[in-house]
Structure formats: C-alpha cells, structure tokens
mmCIF file of C-alpha atoms in Angstrom:
data_model
loop_
_atom_site.group_PDB
_atom_site.id
_atom_site.type_symbol
_atom_site.label_atom_id
_atom_site.label_comp_id
_atom_site.label_asym_id
_atom_site.label_seq_id
_atom_site.Cartn_x
_atom_site.Cartn_y
_atom_site.Cartn_z
ATOM 1 C CA MET A 1 8.005 -4.116 -19.027
ATOM 2 C CA ALA A 2 10.787 -1.723 -19.954
ATOM 3 C CA LEU A 3 12.020 1.248 -17.992
ATOM 4 C CA THR A 4 10.070 4.404 -18.647
ATOM 5 C CA ALA A 5 10.005 8.020 -17.596
ATOM 6 C CA ALA A 6 7.746 9.138 -14.786
ATOM 7 C CA VAL A 7 4.040 9.148 -15.595
ATOM 8 C CA HIS A 8 2.648 12.477 -16.786
ATOM 9 C CA ILE A 9 -0.820 12.595 -15.245
ATOM 10 C CA SER A 10 -1.986 15.321 -17.639
ATOM 11 C CA ASP A 11 -1.566 12.779 -20.468
ATOM 12 C CA VAL A 12 -3.846 10.206 -18.873
ATOM 13 C CA PRO A 13 -7.445 9.973 -20.095
ATOM 14 C CA ASN A 14 -10.052 10.168 -17.316
ATOM 15 C CA LEU A 15 -12.391 7.217 -16.891
ATOM 16 C CA ASP A 16 -15.803 8.782 -16.532
ATOM 17 C CA GLN A 17 -17.896 5.618 -16.668
ATOM 18 C CA VAL A 18 -19.242 6.183 -13.168
ATOM 19 C CA PRO A 19 -22.758 4.773 -12.661
ATOM 20 C CA ASP A 20 -25.464 7.343 -11.913
ATOM 21 C CA LYS A 21 -26.115 5.805 -8.502
ATOM 22 C CA ALA A 22 -22.454 5.431 -7.509
ATOM 23 C CA PRO A 23 -21.802 7.465 -4.349
ATOM 24 C CA LEU A 24 -19.186 10.189 -4.637
ATOM 25 C CA TYR A 25 -16.723 9.180 -1.928
ATOM 26 C CA ALA A 26 -18.898 6.532 -0.338
ATOM 27 C CA THR A 27 -16.194 6.639 2.291
ATOM 28 C CA ARG A 28 -15.594 10.286 3.138
ATOM 29 C CA PHE A 29 -12.446 11.918 4.369
ATOM 30 C CA SER A 30 -11.829 15.093 6.296
ATOM 31 C CA SER A 31 -9.206 16.719 8.487
ATOM 32 C CA GLN A 32 -10.961 15.026 11.416
ATOM 33 C CA GLY A 33 -10.415 11.578 9.923
ATOM 34 C CA ILE A 34 -12.374 8.989 7.997
ATOM 35 C CA GLU A 35 -16.143 9.028 8.023
ATOM 36 C CA ILE A 36 -18.359 6.033 7.369
ATOM 37 C CA GLY A 37 -21.836 7.302 6.654
ATOM 38 C CA ARG A 38 -22.144 10.282 8.985
ATOM 39 C CA THR A 39 -19.910 9.058 11.776
ATOM 40 C CA SER A 40 -16.200 9.790 12.073
ATOM 41 C CA LYS A 41 -14.577 6.784 13.733
ATOM 42 C CA PHE A 42 -11.416 4.776 14.296
ATOM 43 C CA LEU A 43 -11.327 2.083 11.607
ATOM 44 C CA VAL A 44 -10.350 -1.565 11.968
ATOM 45 C CA ILE A 45 -9.496 -3.269 8.679
ATOM 46 C CA GLY A 46 -9.004 -7.028 8.267
ATOM 47 C CA HIS A 47 -5.668 -7.826 6.569
ATOM 48 C CA ARG A 48 -6.295 -10.077 3.545
ATOM 49 C CA GLY A 49 -9.661 -10.745 5.143
ATOM 50 C CA ASN A 50 -9.480 -12.472 8.514
ATOM 51 C CA GLY A 51 -5.673 -12.230 8.590
ATOM 52 C CA MET A 52 -2.645 -13.200 6.523
ATOM 53 C CA ASN A 53 -1.233 -16.742 6.461
ATOM 54 C CA LEU A 54 2.179 -17.230 8.053
ATOM 55 C CA LEU A 55 2.715 -20.902 7.364
ATOM 56 C CA GLN A 56 5.625 -21.488 9.732
ATOM 57 C CA SER A 57 4.048 -19.644 12.642
ATOM 58 C CA ALA A 58 3.264 -21.522 15.854
ATOM 59 C CA ASP A 59 0.273 -19.207 16.328
ATOM 60 C CA ARG A 60 -2.781 -21.043 14.978
ATOM 61 C CA ARG A 61 -4.461 -17.763 14.108
ATOM 62 C CA MET A 62 -1.934 -17.262 11.305
ATOM 63 C CA ASN A 63 -2.977 -20.570 9.701
ATOM 64 C CA ALA A 64 -6.685 -20.679 10.492
ATOM 65 C CA VAL A 65 -8.330 -19.592 7.206
ATOM 66 C CA LYS A 66 -6.928 -19.221 3.684
ATOM 67 C CA GLU A 67 -6.019 -15.544 3.205
ATOM 68 C CA ASN A 68 -7.529 -13.494 0.364
ATOM 69 C CA SER A 69 -10.477 -15.868 -0.010
ATOM 70 C CA ILE A 70 -14.239 -15.441 0.109
ATOM 71 C CA LEU A 71 -14.287 -17.597 3.237
ATOM 72 C CA SER A 72 -11.739 -15.362 4.954
ATOM 73 C CA PHE A 73 -13.553 -12.179 3.939
ATOM 74 C CA ASN A 74 -16.873 -13.360 5.340
ATOM 75 C CA ALA A 75 -15.197 -14.726 8.480
ATOM 76 C CA ALA A 76 -13.839 -11.231 9.131
ATOM 77 C CA ALA A 77 -17.282 -9.768 8.486
ATOM 78 C CA ASN A 78 -18.565 -11.643 11.559
ATOM 79 C CA TYR A 79 -16.736 -9.089 13.717
ATOM 80 C CA PRO A 80 -17.252 -5.314 14.015
ATOM 81 C CA ILE A 81 -14.738 -4.337 11.335
ATOM 82 C CA ASP A 82 -15.189 -1.574 8.787
ATOM 83 C CA PHE A 83 -13.175 -2.826 5.819
ATOM 84 C CA ILE A 84 -11.301 -5.845 4.583
ATOM 85 C CA GLU A 85 -8.003 -5.308 2.757
ATOM 86 C CA PHE A 86 -6.982 -7.539 -0.135
ATOM 87 C CA ASP A 87 -4.559 -7.639 -3.064
ATOM 88 C CA VAL A 88 -5.712 -7.406 -6.682
ATOM 89 C CA GLN A 89 -3.699 -8.388 -9.759
ATOM 90 C CA VAL A 90 -4.858 -8.767 -13.361
ATOM 91 C CA THR A 91 -4.390 -11.960 -15.377
ATOM 92 C CA LYS A 92 -3.107 -11.942 -18.950
ATOM 93 C CA ASP A 93 -6.724 -12.193 -20.175
ATOM 94 C CA ASP A 94 -7.662 -9.051 -18.219
ATOM 95 C CA CYS A 95 -9.474 -10.536 -15.234
ATOM 96 C CA PRO A 96 -8.816 -8.943 -11.813
ATOM 97 C CA VAL A 97 -8.049 -11.704 -9.303
ATOM 98 C CA ILE A 98 -7.250 -11.639 -5.587
ATOM 99 C CA PHE A 99 -3.797 -12.909 -4.648
ATOM 100 C CA HIS A 100 -0.911 -11.424 -2.690
ATOM 101 C CA ASP A 101 2.298 -12.985 -4.024
ATOM 102 C CA ASP A 102 3.765 -12.045 -7.414
ATOM 103 C CA PHE A 103 4.281 -15.743 -8.211
ATOM 104 C CA ILE A 104 2.157 -18.816 -7.618
ATOM 105 C CA LEU A 105 3.944 -22.105 -6.874
ATOM 106 C CA THR A 106 3.020 -25.735 -7.309
ATOM 107 C CA GLN A 107 4.797 -29.084 -7.141
ATOM 108 C CA HIS A 108 4.747 -32.020 -9.551
ATOM 109 C CA ASN A 109 6.799 -35.213 -9.199
ATOM 110 C CA GLY A 110 8.994 -33.566 -6.593
ATOM 111 C CA THR A 111 9.776 -30.505 -8.739
ATOM 112 C CA VAL A 112 8.531 -27.020 -7.794
ATOM 113 C CA TYR A 113 7.189 -24.823 -10.593
ATOM 114 C CA GLU A 114 6.393 -21.123 -10.335
ATOM 115 C CA ARG A 115 4.389 -18.811 -12.581
ATOM 116 C CA ARG A 116 3.872 -15.085 -12.415
ATOM 117 C CA ILE A 117 0.200 -14.284 -11.685
ATOM 118 C CA THR A 118 0.008 -11.704 -14.463
ATOM 119 C CA GLU A 119 1.241 -14.271 -17.007
ATOM 120 C CA LEU A 120 -1.567 -16.738 -16.210
ATOM 121 C CA SER A 121 -5.001 -16.876 -17.784
ATOM 122 C CA LEU A 122 -7.973 -16.819 -15.416
ATOM 123 C CA ALA A 123 -8.554 -20.553 -15.955
ATOM 124 C CA GLU A 124 -4.920 -21.295 -15.128
ATOM 125 C CA PHE A 125 -5.052 -19.147 -11.984
ATOM 126 C CA LEU A 126 -8.201 -20.883 -10.736
ATOM 127 C CA SER A 127 -6.667 -24.331 -11.319
ATOM 128 C CA TYR A 128 -4.438 -23.984 -8.222
ATOM 129 C CA GLY A 129 -5.621 -25.121 -4.805
ATOM 130 C CA PRO A 130 -9.123 -26.303 -3.815
ATOM 131 C CA GLN A 131 -11.618 -26.446 -6.680
ATOM 132 C CA ARG A 132 -15.230 -25.363 -6.717
ATOM 133 C CA GLU A 133 -16.418 -28.480 -8.544
ATOM 134 C CA GLU A 134 -16.818 -31.604 -6.453
ATOM 135 C CA GLY A 135 -14.417 -34.379 -7.315
ATOM 136 C CA VAL A 136 -12.032 -32.087 -9.203
ATOM 137 C CA ALA A 137 -8.505 -31.875 -7.801
ATOM 138 C CA GLY A 138 -6.545 -28.672 -8.161
ATOM 139 C CA LYS A 139 -2.809 -28.281 -8.473
ATOM 140 C CA PRO A 140 -1.131 -28.405 -5.044
ATOM 141 C CA LEU A 141 -0.437 -24.909 -3.806
ATOM 142 C CA MET A 142 2.985 -24.131 -2.369
ATOM 143 C CA ARG A 143 4.472 -20.952 -0.921
ATOM 144 C CA LYS A 144 7.961 -19.528 -0.496
ATOM 145 C CA THR A 145 8.724 -18.281 3.018
ATOM 146 C CA LYS A 146 10.820 -15.203 3.746
ATOM 147 C CA ASP A 147 13.876 -17.362 4.350
ATOM 148 C CA GLY A 148 13.469 -19.002 0.936
ATOM 149 C CA LYS A 149 11.958 -22.343 1.968
ATOM 150 C CA ILE A 150 9.209 -23.877 -0.161
ATOM 151 C CA VAL A 151 6.374 -25.224 1.988
ATOM 152 C CA SER A 152 2.909 -26.602 1.384
ATOM 153 C CA TRP A 153 0.245 -23.911 1.719
ATOM 154 C CA THR A 154 -1.716 -25.758 4.391
ATOM 155 C CA VAL A 155 -4.327 -24.067 6.578
ATOM 156 C CA GLU A 156 -7.047 -25.348 8.903
ATOM 157 C CA THR A 157 -9.895 -24.078 6.692
ATOM 158 C CA ASP A 158 -9.049 -23.905 3.007
ATOM 159 C CA ASP A 159 -10.874 -22.179 0.169
ATOM 160 C CA SER A 160 -10.564 -21.746 -3.581
ATOM 161 C CA ALA A 161 -8.977 -18.798 -5.350
ATOM 162 C CA CYS A 162 -11.339 -15.984 -6.279
ATOM 163 C CA THR A 163 -11.831 -13.011 -8.566
ATOM 164 C CA LEU A 164 -12.628 -9.413 -7.653
ATOM 165 C CA LYS A 165 -16.075 -9.799 -9.226
ATOM 166 C CA GLU A 166 -16.816 -12.763 -6.958
ATOM 167 C CA ALA A 167 -15.792 -10.760 -3.898
ATOM 168 C CA PHE A 168 -18.372 -8.111 -4.731
ATOM 169 C CA GLU A 169 -21.024 -10.754 -5.319
ATOM 170 C CA LYS A 170 -20.325 -13.072 -2.365
ATOM 171 C CA VAL A 171 -18.963 -10.959 0.508
ATOM 172 C CA ASN A 172 -21.230 -9.350 3.099
ATOM 173 C CA PRO A 173 -22.279 -6.036 1.472
ATOM 174 C CA SER A 174 -21.934 -4.121 4.740
ATOM 175 C CA ILE A 175 -18.135 -4.505 4.672
ATOM 176 C CA GLY A 176 -16.010 -1.966 2.817
ATOM 177 C CA PHE A 177 -13.198 -3.029 0.490
ATOM 178 C CA ASN A 178 -9.658 -1.669 0.751
ATOM 179 C CA ILE A 179 -8.395 -2.753 -2.670
ATOM 180 C CA GLU A 180 -4.613 -2.857 -2.858
ATOM 181 C CA LEU A 181 -3.474 -2.538 -6.451
ATOM 182 C CA LYS A 182 -0.601 -5.023 -6.450
ATOM 183 C CA PHE A 183 2.510 -4.646 -8.604
ATOM 184 C CA ASP A 184 5.968 -6.232 -8.478
ATOM 185 C CA ASP A 185 8.457 -4.099 -6.518
ATOM 186 C CA HIS A 186 11.255 -5.133 -8.882
ATOM 187 C CA ILE A 187 9.649 -3.957 -12.125
ATOM 188 C CA VAL A 188 9.423 -0.432 -13.505
ATOM 189 C CA TYR A 189 6.185 -0.439 -15.472
ATOM 190 C CA GLN A 190 5.293 1.323 -18.700
ATOM 191 C CA GLN A 191 2.518 3.851 -18.377
ATOM 192 C CA ASP A 192 0.333 2.150 -20.999
ATOM 193 C CA TYR A 193 0.524 -1.139 -19.109
ATOM 194 C CA LEU A 194 -0.470 0.487 -15.800
ATOM 195 C CA ILE A 195 -3.435 2.223 -17.415
ATOM 196 C CA HIS A 196 -4.566 -1.023 -19.053
ATOM 197 C CA VAL A 197 -4.434 -2.941 -15.754
ATOM 198 C CA LEU A 198 -6.122 -0.199 -13.738
ATOM 199 C CA LYS A 199 -8.957 0.133 -16.231
ATOM 200 C CA ALA A 200 -9.590 -3.614 -15.978
ATOM 201 C CA VAL A 201 -9.909 -3.268 -12.195
ATOM 202 C CA LEU A 202 -12.042 -0.128 -12.396
ATOM 203 C CA HIS A 203 -14.402 -1.753 -14.876
ATOM 204 C CA VAL A 204 -15.295 -4.399 -12.273
ATOM 205 C CA VAL A 205 -15.439 -1.947 -9.362
ATOM 206 C CA LEU A 206 -17.696 0.552 -11.097
ATOM 207 C CA GLU A 207 -20.055 -2.187 -12.254
ATOM 208 C CA TYR A 208 -20.356 -4.167 -9.015
ATOM 209 C CA ALA A 209 -19.480 -1.915 -6.054
ATOM 210 C CA LYS A 210 -22.923 -0.317 -5.803
ATOM 211 C CA GLY A 211 -23.078 1.310 -2.338
ATOM 212 C CA ARG A 212 -20.107 -0.531 -0.832
ATOM 213 C CA PRO A 213 -17.397 1.775 0.606
ATOM 214 C CA ILE A 214 -14.177 1.444 -1.388
ATOM 215 C CA ILE A 215 -10.596 2.597 -0.765
ATOM 216 C CA PHE A 216 -7.864 2.087 -3.369
ATOM 217 C CA SER A 217 -4.257 1.794 -2.230
ATOM 218 C CA SER A 218 -0.918 0.911 -3.795
ATOM 219 C CA PHE A 219 2.804 0.834 -3.057
ATOM 220 C CA GLN A 220 3.352 1.682 -6.731
ATOM 221 C CA PRO A 221 3.431 5.522 -6.817
ATOM 222 C CA ASP A 222 2.482 5.886 -10.484
ATOM 223 C CA ALA A 223 -0.394 3.416 -10.127
ATOM 224 C CA ALA A 224 -1.753 5.387 -7.176
ATOM 225 C CA LEU A 225 -1.592 8.650 -9.147
ATOM 226 C CA LEU A 226 -3.147 7.073 -12.220
ATOM 227 C CA VAL A 227 -6.093 5.435 -10.455
ATOM 228 C CA LYS A 228 -6.844 8.798 -8.848
ATOM 229 C CA ASN A 229 -6.920 10.391 -12.299
ATOM 230 C CA LEU A 230 -8.891 7.598 -13.960
ATOM 231 C CA GLN A 231 -11.926 7.851 -11.668
ATOM 232 C CA THR A 232 -13.652 10.370 -9.423
ATOM 233 C CA CYS A 233 -15.723 8.046 -7.274
ATOM 234 C CA TYR A 234 -13.375 6.545 -4.682
ATOM 235 C CA PRO A 235 -10.463 7.753 -2.519
ATOM 236 C CA VAL A 236 -6.893 6.626 -3.156
ATOM 237 C CA PHE A 237 -4.203 6.040 -0.522
ATOM 238 C CA PHE A 238 -0.465 5.664 -1.022
ATOM 239 C CA LEU A 239 1.103 2.678 0.732
ATOM 240 C CA THR A 240 4.556 3.144 2.232
ATOM 241 C CA ASN A 241 6.994 1.346 4.507
ATOM 242 C CA GLY A 242 7.611 4.737 6.076
ATOM 243 C CA GLY A 243 11.379 4.484 5.665
ATOM 244 C CA THR A 244 11.729 1.038 7.270
ATOM 245 C CA GLU A 245 12.974 -0.289 3.902
ATOM 246 C CA ILE A 246 14.775 1.531 1.102
ATOM 247 C CA TYR A 247 13.820 1.389 -2.596
ATOM 248 C CA TYR A 248 15.213 2.732 -5.851
ATOM 249 C CA ASP A 249 12.158 5.003 -6.189
ATOM 250 C CA VAL A 250 12.723 7.747 -3.577
ATOM 251 C CA ARG A 251 8.979 8.394 -3.357
ATOM 252 C CA ARG A 252 8.716 5.129 -1.412
ATOM 253 C CA ASN A 253 11.428 5.825 1.149
ATOM 254 C CA SER A 254 9.878 8.080 3.784
ATOM 255 C CA LEU A 255 6.672 9.481 5.212
ATOM 256 C CA GLU A 256 7.764 12.929 4.063
ATOM 257 C CA GLU A 257 7.978 11.702 0.456
ATOM 258 C CA ALA A 258 4.624 9.919 0.827
ATOM 259 C CA THR A 259 3.024 13.130 2.061
ATOM 260 C CA LYS A 260 4.528 15.087 -0.823
ATOM 261 C CA LEU A 261 3.225 12.557 -3.367
ATOM 262 C CA CYS A 262 -0.292 12.652 -1.896
ATOM 263 C CA LEU A 263 -0.472 16.429 -1.846
ATOM 264 C CA GLU A 264 0.896 16.842 -5.364
ATOM 265 C CA GLY A 265 -1.299 14.073 -6.770
ATOM 266 C CA GLY A 266 -4.495 14.887 -4.882
ATOM 267 C CA LEU A 267 -4.587 11.570 -3.045
ATOM 268 C CA GLU A 268 -6.682 11.241 0.096
ATOM 269 C CA GLY A 269 -4.280 9.568 2.485
ATOM 270 C CA ILE A 270 -1.348 7.385 3.481
ATOM 271 C CA VAL A 271 -1.155 3.783 4.689
ATOM 272 C CA SER A 272 2.146 3.377 6.544
ATOM 273 C CA GLU A 273 3.974 0.517 8.201
ATOM 274 C CA VAL A 274 3.259 1.217 11.861
ATOM 275 C CA LYS A 275 6.972 1.169 12.760
ATOM 276 C CA GLY A 276 7.465 4.109 10.423
ATOM 277 C CA ILE A 277 4.899 6.046 12.464
ATOM 278 C CA PHE A 278 6.265 5.051 15.869
ATOM 279 C CA ARG A 279 9.791 6.002 14.802
ATOM 280 C CA ASN A 280 8.572 9.418 13.667
ATOM 281 C CA PRO A 281 5.508 10.203 15.826
ATOM 282 C CA GLY A 282 5.901 13.940 15.244
ATOM 283 C CA LEU A 283 4.945 13.435 11.581
ATOM 284 C CA VAL A 284 1.400 12.386 12.485
ATOM 285 C CA ASN A 285 0.321 15.959 13.215
ATOM 286 C CA LYS A 286 2.011 17.213 10.042
ATOM 287 C CA ILE A 287 0.179 14.615 7.962
ATOM 288 C CA LYS A 288 -3.144 15.471 9.595
ATOM 289 C CA GLU A 289 -2.518 19.211 9.193
ATOM 290 C CA SER A 290 -2.096 18.496 5.484
ATOM 291 C CA LYS A 291 -5.693 17.192 5.569
ATOM 292 C CA LEU A 292 -4.591 13.662 4.726
ATOM 293 C CA SER A 293 -6.035 10.576 6.382
ATOM 294 C CA LEU A 294 -3.583 8.115 7.943
ATOM 295 C CA LEU A 295 -3.894 4.347 8.324
ATOM 296 C CA THR A 296 -1.252 1.822 9.392
ATOM 297 C CA TYR A 297 -0.382 -1.834 8.854
ATOM 298 C CA GLY A 298 2.172 -4.216 10.382
ATOM 299 C CA LYS A 299 2.644 -6.832 13.095
ATOM 300 C CA LEU A 300 2.460 -4.266 15.915
ATOM 301 C CA ASN A 301 -1.173 -3.700 14.960
ATOM 302 C CA ASN A 302 -1.969 -7.095 16.457
ATOM 303 C CA VAL A 303 -1.059 -5.695 19.886
ATOM 304 C CA PRO A 304 -4.081 -3.889 21.426
ATOM 305 C CA GLU A 305 -1.904 -1.445 23.405
ATOM 306 C CA ALA A 306 -0.116 -0.384 20.205
ATOM 307 C CA VAL A 307 -3.478 0.109 18.515
ATOM 308 C CA TYR A 308 -4.725 2.245 21.402
ATOM 309 C CA MET A 309 -1.584 4.389 21.271
ATOM 310 C CA GLN A 310 -2.316 5.087 17.617
ATOM 311 C CA HIS A 311 -5.857 6.106 18.472
ATOM 312 C CA LEU A 312 -4.456 8.594 20.988
ATOM 313 C CA MET A 313 -1.998 9.883 18.378
ATOM 314 C CA GLY A 314 -4.823 10.726 15.983
ATOM 315 C CA ILE A 315 -4.309 7.919 13.471
ATOM 316 C CA ASP A 316 -7.522 7.066 11.625
ATOM 317 C CA GLY A 317 -7.382 3.279 11.601
ATOM 318 C CA VAL A 318 -5.379 0.067 11.569
ATOM 319 C CA ILE A 319 -5.044 -2.975 9.311
ATOM 320 C CA VAL A 320 -4.825 -6.098 11.473
ATOM 321 C CA ASP A 321 -4.430 -9.882 11.275
ATOM 322 C CA PHE A 322 -6.033 -10.828 14.591
ATOM 323 C CA VAL A 323 -9.451 -9.477 13.692
ATOM 324 C CA GLU A 324 -11.421 -11.004 16.567
ATOM 325 C CA GLN A 325 -9.014 -9.946 19.310
ATOM 326 C CA VAL A 326 -8.303 -6.449 18.000
ATOM 327 C CA THR A 327 -11.935 -5.556 17.293
ATOM 328 C CA GLU A 328 -12.862 -6.677 20.804
ATOM 329 C CA ALA A 329 -10.081 -4.552 22.292
ATOM 330 C CA VAL A 330 -10.963 -1.527 20.160
ATOM 331 C CA CYS A 331 -14.602 -1.696 21.204
ATOM 332 C CA LYS A 332 -13.455 -1.456 24.831
ATOM 333 C CA LEU A 333 -10.509 0.921 24.539
ATOM 334 C CA VAL A 334 -11.620 3.404 21.907
ATOM 335 C CA LYS A 335 -15.087 4.028 23.272
ATOM 336 C CA LYS A 336 -15.560 7.747 23.906
ATOM 337 C CA PRO A 337 -15.552 8.642 27.632
ATOM 338 C CA ASP A 338 -18.700 10.723 27.320
ATOM 339 C CA GLU A 339 -20.665 8.014 25.493
ATOM 340 C CA ILE A 340 -24.058 7.309 26.999
ATOM 341 C CA LEU A 341 -24.103 3.719 28.227
ATOM 342 C CA LEU A 342 -26.970 1.480 27.245
ATOM 343 C CA GLU A 343 -29.102 -0.026 29.997
ATOM 344 C CA GLY A 344 -27.235 -2.830 31.706
ATOM 345 C CA GLU A 345 -23.906 -1.956 30.052
ATOM 346 C CA GLU A 346 -20.950 -1.693 32.385
ATOM 347 C CA LYS A 347 -18.614 1.256 32.275
ATOM 348 C CA VAL A 348 -15.253 0.334 30.750
ATOM 349 C CA GLN A 349 -12.644 0.337 33.510
ATOM 350 C CA ASN A 350 -9.641 -1.147 31.689
ATOM 351 C CA ARG A 351 -8.937 1.742 29.322
ATOM 352 C CA PRO A 352 -5.428 3.080 29.936
ATOM 353 C CA GLN A 353 -5.455 6.654 31.184
ATOM 354 C CA PHE A 354 -2.617 8.938 30.041
ATOM 355 C CA SER A 355 -2.022 12.567 30.858
ATOM 356 C CA GLN A 356 -0.662 14.764 28.059
ATOM 357 C CA ARG A 357 2.732 14.701 29.754
ATOM 358 C CA GLU A 358 2.719 10.897 29.982
ATOM 359 C CA LEU A 359 1.630 10.607 26.353
ATOM 360 C CA SER A 360 4.481 12.887 25.257
ATOM 361 C CA PHE A 361 6.924 10.722 27.193
ATOM 362 C CA LEU A 362 5.595 7.544 25.570
ATOM 363 C CA LEU A 363 5.856 9.049 22.105
ATOM 364 C CA LYS A 364 9.510 9.881 22.771
ATOM 365 C CA LEU A 365 10.186 6.432 24.220
ATOM 366 C CA ILE A 366 8.565 4.305 21.511
ATOM 367 C CA PRO A 367 11.080 5.090 18.730
ATOM 368 C CA GLU A 368 13.884 3.830 21.012
ATOM 369 C CA LEU A 369 11.989 0.650 21.891
ATOM 370 C CA ILE A 370 11.391 -0.451 18.290
ATOM 371 C CA GLN A 371 14.866 0.184 16.836
#
C-alpha cells in the first residue's frame, strides 16, 4: 500500500444497506455516558474475550483460554460484562477474521515461517492451530513476544481460529461487540483499500448483528473516520495511546488530538490507554464537556482500585483482561449508594470513601506515581 494524502470524507460513498430492523445506535451515547437499553452505567469490556494471552506470564489467567476465540468470548459472557472487545482483519479473499497480530507464525522442521494475515486466504488462515474436524492436525501456532522471542502459543484451553460471522452466530447474543478494526501501524494505507476492507466488515455486521449492541473502534484515524461515514447504525470510537507512545501521524499522539479528530469527524468517543488518562486527569472533564464518551484499556485496568478511580473520574467504562475479578469488584464498588437493597442483600462496606478534597489530591498524585 503506497503513501497517500489524507482521506477526504466528502469523497467517500455512504453505505446505506442498513436492515429495516437494525437499531439506530443500539448502544446509545450521551453527555452522561454510555447507555445500554435505558440505563446509563459503567461498562466492563472483556479484552479479546476473557483476556489477552501473555505467553511468558507467570499469572495463569494470562494463559487460561485462547484469546480472540469463540470459547474465550463465551467464557467472558459467563460474567456480568457488557461487551467483549476483539480485533478484526480481512483476508485476501475478503473474509473478516478475528486475530490480533499483523502476522501469524508457524514452525516446520525447526524453521519459523510468518505470513501477514491480510495476505492469507480464509482457508489458509483457518489451517493454523486447533482444527474443527476431528483427526485433522493444524499447523503449529507460534507467537513473537515483545522482546523478540518466538514461543509456542500454548494455553490451558485452546480453540480454533474464527471469523466475524461465526462470532455473531455462536457467541451469547446478550453480549455487545466492541469491534476493533485492525491495521498495521507501520503502513500508510490507500483510501480505496481502507474502503474495500471496511465494506467487507460492514457487510457481515449489518447482516448478522441484529439487535446486538456494537461499537467500532480503531487506532487508524482514517479508518475510524471512514467507517463513521460508511454507515449510520453504530457508534465509532478512536483508539489512542494517549501520548504514551509517539507515532508519525500526529493525530495518534495525544488525547487533545484524539478529541479534535472525534469532534471534526463526528465520532462518538475515545478509547485511551489508561496511563494517558492518569497522566492527564484534567482532560477527562474536557472530553466529557465535548459530549464524547470515554473508555480505557491497559494493564492498570486489571487493578480494581484503578478501575474505581476511573469511575469516580467520570470515565464510562474499562477494557479488562481479568474479567472475573474485575466484574466482581465493579459490582461491589460501583454500586450506587442510594440503591435499594434486595431482601437479604448486605450493604457494601468495602467501597472506598473519598471526599472531593481527597479525590483532587489523588488525581494530582497519580501522574507522579505512574511516570
């Protein structure tokens, strides 16, 4: 894909193939936050389903279930979460599949081979890892760690690769989908290519989503703007590291730039690395005053106290790996004080209590703690 000028949204054809029964903003957004049905609430979203795989981690939870799989999605659905987040790419024969990494790795006779997901056919993509058919062996699946090591992708409970269509058909229909539109950070894409890929994804979503709440998100600024223009049914969020990493595209380098992009492009919200928020807590009010919703992701979201702080700050929800532990903590910590208790239910006593002065102090202290 060659370098190209910035996408001109006015030149992009709108995709109006929205089914008659498709809900307009099945997940609604307002200045008060995100609403599911008629209730505004603090959202918990399962990262890649029941949590990402960190193969060298000593924590068994990071290697329990294969990430971005039907098994992981339904495992997360056993807990009181609102959405699952997963990564969608499109194969060379135009099938949206669910996979996080840009490349897929295997090993044969001691040699490691890698292929870009978007250069595989659907059949080739599905040939890696566990196979659906009994007695059929798939290609061994490997993964490159952050420090460059190649390791076997081994988890306690494995599952086969899957397509976006299968996720709609096989995952608990009560769970919303946060569909991350995945593109390579190191490629500047042509507009025609982005439109082609996004239409392939939207074709599946509009045909199979039915009443399921959907959020689109992407780190790729032009993809986020385009998917907003190509459909009118579902909200679009811009993903950002919030300034914790620097990119060639300045739109990716700060929460201020993310806010500007959302407002200019009519996007509904931002998904930020939580460190970006804690380093700049004063921006939360500015983002909310702009009538944008705000979600976060990152390792700190696996710490219940950090999640509760975000609830106090007015953040709308968190994407987490430790789904069971965080949902349990949120149910206890985020319960409204004036809620009427059901018969036999005990009043929650372990919720931290902060005065406004104490909260202000914590917000000033946190940026120093996470440097």
